[in-house]
Amino acid sequence: MMTFMMIPNAERFLRIVEGSRGEVALCLPDGGRCDLKRDPAARYLVRTLCSGGEGLRVSLSDRGDLPAFFRYMREAALSG
């Protein structure tokens, strides 16, 4: 599971989600999960959630998808 404390560009983040080989689940505070690739409500949450606080927790089913998310985090940190 990964936690993103900020997502400065939600559309770019969601393009990474779409390009992922495995499932990408948004982990909800109540322990539930939403499929970010198939659930429009989950994608809406990513677009509207404020950064900070506990952050946004995401679970990946395919470890091969990790480099794209790490690259996103690194580039977001360098540009911010």
PDB file of C-alpha atoms in Angstrom:
ATOM      1  CA  MET A   1       0.000   0.000   0.000  1.00  0.00           C
ATOM      2  CA  MET A   2       1.218   3.499  -0.803  1.00  0.00           C
ATOM      3  CA  THR A   3       0.115   6.793   0.720  1.00  0.00           C
ATOM      4  CA  PHE A   4       0.184   9.981  -1.334  1.00  0.00           C
ATOM      5  CA  MET A   5       0.209  13.058   0.881  1.00  0.00           C
ATOM      6  CA  MET A   6      -0.467  15.279  -2.111  1.00  0.00           C
ATOM      7  CA  ILE A   7      -1.597  14.786  -5.674  1.00  0.00           C
ATOM      8  CA  PRO A   8      -0.846  18.046  -7.457  1.00  0.00           C
ATOM      9  CA  ASN A   9      -2.093  16.801 -10.820  1.00  0.00           C
ATOM     10  CA  ALA A  10      -5.054  14.424 -10.430  1.00  0.00           C
ATOM     11  CA  GLU A  11      -5.498  13.928 -14.179  1.00  0.00           C
ATOM     12  CA  ARG A  12      -1.881  12.821 -14.610  1.00  0.00           C
ATOM     13  CA  PHE A  13      -2.207  10.544 -11.593  1.00  0.00           C
ATOM     14  CA  LEU A  14      -5.355   8.975 -13.074  1.00  0.00           C
ATOM     15  CA  ARG A  15      -3.582   8.428 -16.418  1.00  0.00           C
ATOM     16  CA  ILE A  16      -0.965   6.411 -14.503  1.00  0.00           C
ATOM     17  CA  VAL A  17      -3.809   4.466 -12.899  1.00  0.00           C
ATOM     18  CA  GLU A  18      -5.329   3.764 -16.341  1.00  0.00           C
ATOM     19  CA  GLY A  19      -1.965   2.572 -17.692  1.00  0.00           C
ATOM     20  CA  SER A  20      -1.338   0.196 -14.804  1.00  0.00           C
ATOM     21  CA  ARG A  21      -1.247  -3.508 -15.596  1.00  0.00           C
ATOM     22  CA  GLY A  22      -2.863  -4.586 -12.350  1.00  0.00           C
ATOM     23  CA  GLU A  23      -5.695  -3.355 -10.193  1.00  0.00           C
ATOM     24  CA  VAL A  24      -5.380  -0.005  -8.422  1.00  0.00           C
ATOM     25  CA  ALA A  25      -7.621   0.332  -5.385  1.00  0.00           C
ATOM     26  CA  LEU A  26      -8.405   3.465  -3.398  1.00  0.00           C
ATOM     27  CA  CYS A  27      -8.327   2.448   0.284  1.00  0.00           C
ATOM     28  CA  LEU A  28     -11.157   4.086   2.216  1.00  0.00           C
ATOM     29  CA  PRO A  29     -10.998   5.113   5.894  1.00  0.00           C
ATOM     30  CA  ASP A  30     -13.639   2.503   6.815  1.00  0.00           C
ATOM     31  CA  GLY A  31     -11.453  -0.311   5.427  1.00  0.00           C
ATOM     32  CA  GLY A  32     -13.322  -0.579   2.142  1.00  0.00           C
ATOM     33  CA  ARG A  33     -11.764  -0.293  -1.301  1.00  0.00           C
ATOM     34  CA  CYS A  34     -12.808   1.273  -4.596  1.00  0.00           C
ATOM     35  CA  ASP A  35     -11.430   0.251  -7.983  1.00  0.00           C
ATOM     36  CA  LEU A  36      -9.780   3.380  -9.425  1.00  0.00           C
ATOM     37  CA  LYS A  37      -9.684   1.897 -12.923  1.00  0.00           C
ATOM     38  CA  ARG A  38     -13.388   1.061 -13.173  1.00  0.00           C
ATOM     39  CA  ASP A  39     -15.298   3.082 -10.570  1.00  0.00           C
ATOM     40  CA  PRO A  40     -16.180   6.629 -11.671  1.00  0.00           C
ATOM     41  CA  ALA A  41     -17.046   7.579  -8.071  1.00  0.00           C
ATOM     42  CA  ALA A  42     -13.542   6.607  -6.917  1.00  0.00           C
ATOM     43  CA  ARG A  43     -11.999   8.673  -9.709  1.00  0.00           C
ATOM     44  CA  TYR A  44     -14.200  11.607  -8.667  1.00  0.00           C
ATOM     45  CA  LEU A  45     -12.903  11.281  -5.100  1.00  0.00           C
ATOM     46  CA  VAL A  46      -9.307  11.532  -6.322  1.00  0.00           C
ATOM     47  CA  ARG A  47     -10.162  14.663  -8.299  1.00  0.00           C
ATOM     48  CA  THR A  48     -11.915  16.366  -5.388  1.00  0.00           C
ATOM     49  CA  LEU A  49     -10.060  15.253  -2.243  1.00  0.00           C
ATOM     50  CA  CYS A  50      -7.888  17.869  -0.617  1.00  0.00           C
ATOM     51  CA  SER A  51      -4.247  16.992  -0.154  1.00  0.00           C
ATOM     52  CA  GLY A  52      -2.793  16.684   3.299  1.00  0.00           C
ATOM     53  CA  GLY A  53      -4.139  15.122   6.421  1.00  0.00           C
ATOM     54  CA  GLU A  54      -3.804  11.362   6.259  1.00  0.00           C
ATOM     55  CA  GLY A  55      -3.280  11.433   2.524  1.00  0.00           C
ATOM     56  CA  LEU A  56      -4.673   9.139  -0.133  1.00  0.00           C
ATOM     57  CA  ARG A  57      -3.970   5.429   0.308  1.00  0.00           C
ATOM     58  CA  VAL A  58      -3.678   3.294  -2.812  1.00  0.00           C
ATOM     59  CA  SER A  59      -3.123  -0.441  -3.125  1.00  0.00           C
ATOM     60  CA  LEU A  60      -1.553  -2.016  -6.242  1.00  0.00           C
ATOM     61  CA  SER A  61      -2.031  -5.656  -7.230  1.00  0.00           C
ATOM     62  CA  ASP A  62       0.935  -5.688  -9.640  1.00  0.00           C
ATOM     63  CA  ARG A  63       4.379  -4.706  -8.306  1.00  0.00           C
ATOM     64  CA  GLY A  64       5.378  -3.887 -11.865  1.00  0.00           C
ATOM     65  CA  ASP A  65       3.203  -0.766 -11.596  1.00  0.00           C
ATOM     66  CA  LEU A  66       5.279   0.685  -8.727  1.00  0.00           C
ATOM     67  CA  PRO A  67       7.903   2.483 -10.859  1.00  0.00           C
ATOM     68  CA  ALA A  68       5.282   4.662 -12.589  1.00  0.00           C
ATOM     69  CA  PHE A  69       3.827   5.756  -9.241  1.00  0.00           C
ATOM     70  CA  PHE A  70       7.282   6.371  -7.740  1.00  0.00           C
ATOM     71  CA  ARG A  71       8.195   8.443 -10.799  1.00  0.00           C
ATOM     72  CA  TYR A  72       4.989  10.460 -10.340  1.00  0.00           C
ATOM     73  CA  MET A  73       5.828  11.136  -6.678  1.00  0.00           C
ATOM     74  CA  ARG A  74       9.421  12.122  -7.483  1.00  0.00           C
ATOM     75  CA  GLU A  75       8.393  14.479 -10.289  1.00  0.00           C
ATOM     76  CA  ALA A  76       5.663  16.037  -8.131  1.00  0.00           C
ATOM     77  CA  ALA A  77       8.184  16.674  -5.355  1.00  0.00           C
ATOM     78  CA  LEU A  78      10.682  18.245  -7.741  1.00  0.00           C
ATOM     79  CA  SER A  79       8.110  20.523  -9.357  1.00  0.00           C
ATOM     80  CA  GLY A  80       6.535  21.645  -6.081  1.00  0.00           C
TER      81      GLY A  80
END
